[in-house]
Amino acid sequence: MKQSIDNVEMLQLLEKKQKLLLGIKVAITLDRMDLVRKLASELRIITEEERSLYNKE
């Protein structure tokens, strides 16, 4: 059961990462470096969460 919950959490984190990466791409295209920094910071947090979930397994 715990494995299932971890898989769901991992999938949710992957979805968030995809959205953030797309947002970063758009922000770069629009030359909005302030937005790139904000989104990159959020991406870093999600990557850390993902890493901690992966290390649990």
mmCIF file with all atom_site columns, C-alpha atoms in Angstrom:
data_model
loop_
_atom_site.group_PDB
_atom_site.id
_atom_site.type_symbol
_atom_site.label_atom_id
_atom_site.label_alt_id
_atom_site.label_comp_id
_atom_site.label_asym_id
_atom_site.label_entity_id
_atom_site.label_seq_id
_atom_site.pdbx_PDB_ins_code
_atom_site.Cartn_x
_atom_site.Cartn_y
_atom_site.Cartn_z
_atom_site.occupancy
_atom_site.B_iso_or_equiv
_atom_site.pdbx_formal_charge
_atom_site.auth_seq_id
_atom_site.auth_comp_id
_atom_site.auth_asym_id
_atom_site.auth_atom_id
_atom_site.pdbx_PDB_model_num
ATOM 1  C CA . MET A 1 1  ? 0.000  0.000  0.000   1.00 0.00 ? 1  MET A CA 1
ATOM 2  C CA . LYS A 1 2  ? 2.811  2.396  0.915   1.00 0.00 ? 2  LYS A CA 1
ATOM 3  C CA . GLN A 1 3  ? 4.467  1.629  -2.435  1.00 0.00 ? 3  GLN A CA 1
ATOM 4  C CA . SER A 1 4  ? 1.257  2.628  -4.214  1.00 0.00 ? 4  SER A CA 1
ATOM 5  C CA . ILE A 1 5  ? 1.078  5.932  -2.345  1.00 0.00 ? 5  ILE A CA 1
ATOM 6  C CA . ASP A 1 6  ? 4.732  6.640  -3.166  1.00 0.00 ? 6  ASP A CA 1
ATOM 7  C CA . ASN A 1 7  ? 4.081  5.896  -6.843  1.00 0.00 ? 7  ASN A CA 1
ATOM 8  C CA . VAL A 1 8  ? 1.138  8.303  -6.904  1.00 0.00 ? 8  VAL A CA 1
ATOM 9  C CA . GLU A 1 9  ? 3.234  10.988 -5.218  1.00 0.00 ? 9  GLU A CA 1
ATOM 10 C CA . MET A 1 10 ? 6.062  10.389 -7.697  1.00 0.00 ? 10 MET A CA 1
ATOM 11 C CA . LEU A 1 11 ? 3.654  10.730 -10.626 1.00 0.00 ? 11 LEU A CA 1
ATOM 12 C CA . GLN A 1 12 ? 2.267  13.973 -9.200  1.00 0.00 ? 12 GLN A CA 1
ATOM 13 C CA . LEU A 1 13 ? 5.788  15.340 -8.813  1.00 0.00 ? 13 LEU A CA 1
ATOM 14 C CA . LEU A 1 14 ? 6.623  14.358 -12.393 1.00 0.00 ? 14 LEU A CA 1
ATOM 15 C CA . GLU A 1 15 ? 3.535  16.202 -13.643 1.00 0.00 ? 15 GLU A CA 1
ATOM 16 C CA . LYS A 1 16 ? 4.524  19.305 -11.686 1.00 0.00 ? 16 LYS A CA 1
ATOM 17 C CA . LYS A 1 17 ? 8.048  19.083 -13.088 1.00 0.00 ? 17 LYS A CA 1
ATOM 18 C CA . GLN A 1 18 ? 6.737  18.873 -16.649 1.00 0.00 ? 18 GLN A CA 1
ATOM 19 C CA . LYS A 1 19 ? 4.552  21.937 -16.139 1.00 0.00 ? 19 LYS A CA 1
ATOM 20 C CA . LEU A 1 20 ? 7.413  23.869 -14.577 1.00 0.00 ? 20 LEU A CA 1
ATOM 21 C CA . LEU A 1 21 ? 9.790  22.927 -17.383 1.00 0.00 ? 21 LEU A CA 1
ATOM 22 C CA . LEU A 1 22 ? 7.245  24.086 -19.939 1.00 0.00 ? 22 LEU A CA 1
ATOM 23 C CA . GLY A 1 23 ? 6.812  27.316 -17.994 1.00 0.00 ? 23 GLY A CA 1
ATOM 24 C CA . ILE A 1 24 ? 10.573 27.833 -17.937 1.00 0.00 ? 24 ILE A CA 1
ATOM 25 C CA . LYS A 1 25 ? 10.735 27.284 -21.685 1.00 0.00 ? 25 LYS A CA 1
ATOM 26 C CA . VAL A 1 26 ? 7.982  29.870 -22.241 1.00 0.00 ? 26 VAL A CA 1
ATOM 27 C CA . ALA A 1 27 ? 9.612  32.324 -19.829 1.00 0.00 ? 27 ALA A CA 1
ATOM 28 C CA . ILE A 1 28 ? 12.943 31.991 -21.677 1.00 0.00 ? 28 ILE A CA 1
ATOM 29 C CA . THR A 1 29 ? 11.188 32.544 -24.997 1.00 0.00 ? 29 THR A CA 1
ATOM 30 C CA . LEU A 1 30 ? 9.574  35.695 -23.599 1.00 0.00 ? 30 LEU A CA 1
ATOM 31 C CA . ASP A 1 31 ? 12.919 36.771 -22.098 1.00 0.00 ? 31 ASP A CA 1
ATOM 32 C CA . ARG A 1 32 ? 11.437 36.854 -18.588 1.00 0.00 ? 32 ARG A CA 1
ATOM 33 C CA . MET A 1 33 ? 14.478 35.923 -16.539 1.00 0.00 ? 33 MET A CA 1
ATOM 34 C CA . ASP A 1 34 ? 12.724 36.910 -13.301 1.00 0.00 ? 34 ASP A CA 1
ATOM 35 C CA . LEU A 1 35 ? 10.093 34.280 -14.011 1.00 0.00 ? 35 LEU A CA 1
ATOM 36 C CA . VAL A 1 36 ? 12.757 31.745 -15.024 1.00 0.00 ? 36 VAL A CA 1
ATOM 37 C CA . ARG A 1 37 ? 14.435 32.195 -11.631 1.00 0.00 ? 37 ARG A CA 1
ATOM 38 C CA . LYS A 1 38 ? 11.144 31.768 -9.770  1.00 0.00 ? 38 LYS A CA 1
ATOM 39 C CA . LEU A 1 39 ? 10.177 28.644 -11.704 1.00 0.00 ? 39 LEU A CA 1
ATOM 40 C CA . ALA A 1 40 ? 13.689 27.191 -11.424 1.00 0.00 ? 40 ALA A CA 1
ATOM 41 C CA . SER A 1 41 ? 13.492 27.619 -7.663  1.00 0.00 ? 41 SER A CA 1
ATOM 42 C CA . GLU A 1 42 ? 10.183 25.733 -7.593  1.00 0.00 ? 42 GLU A CA 1
ATOM 43 C CA . LEU A 1 43 ? 11.691 23.049 -9.822  1.00 0.00 ? 43 LEU A CA 1
ATOM 44 C CA . ARG A 1 44 ? 14.597 22.652 -7.417  1.00 0.00 ? 44 ARG A CA 1
ATOM 45 C CA . ILE A 1 45 ? 12.177 22.093 -4.517  1.00 0.00 ? 45 ILE A CA 1
ATOM 46 C CA . ILE A 1 46 ? 10.215 19.478 -6.456  1.00 0.00 ? 46 ILE A CA 1
ATOM 47 C CA . THR A 1 47 ? 13.430 17.722 -7.487  1.00 0.00 ? 47 THR A CA 1
ATOM 48 C CA . GLU A 1 48 ? 14.469 17.536 -3.831  1.00 0.00 ? 48 GLU A CA 1
ATOM 49 C CA . GLU A 1 49 ? 11.068 16.082 -2.892  1.00 0.00 ? 49 GLU A CA 1
ATOM 50 C CA . GLU A 1 50 ? 11.370 13.573 -5.711  1.00 0.00 ? 50 GLU A CA 1
ATOM 51 C CA . ARG A 1 51 ? 14.851 12.590 -4.576  1.00 0.00 ? 51 ARG A CA 1
ATOM 52 C CA . SER A 1 52 ? 13.677 12.056 -0.995  1.00 0.00 ? 52 SER A CA 1
ATOM 53 C CA . LEU A 1 53 ? 10.802 9.855  -2.208  1.00 0.00 ? 53 LEU A CA 1
ATOM 54 C CA . TYR A 1 54 ? 13.186 7.869  -4.409  1.00 0.00 ? 54 TYR A CA 1
ATOM 55 C CA . ASN A 1 55 ? 15.577 7.339  -1.486  1.00 0.00 ? 55 ASN A CA 1
ATOM 56 C CA . LYS A 1 56 ? 12.722 5.948  0.658   1.00 0.00 ? 56 LYS A CA 1
ATOM 57 C CA . GLU A 1 57 ? 12.225 3.028  -1.720  1.00 0.00 ? 57 GLU A CA 1
#
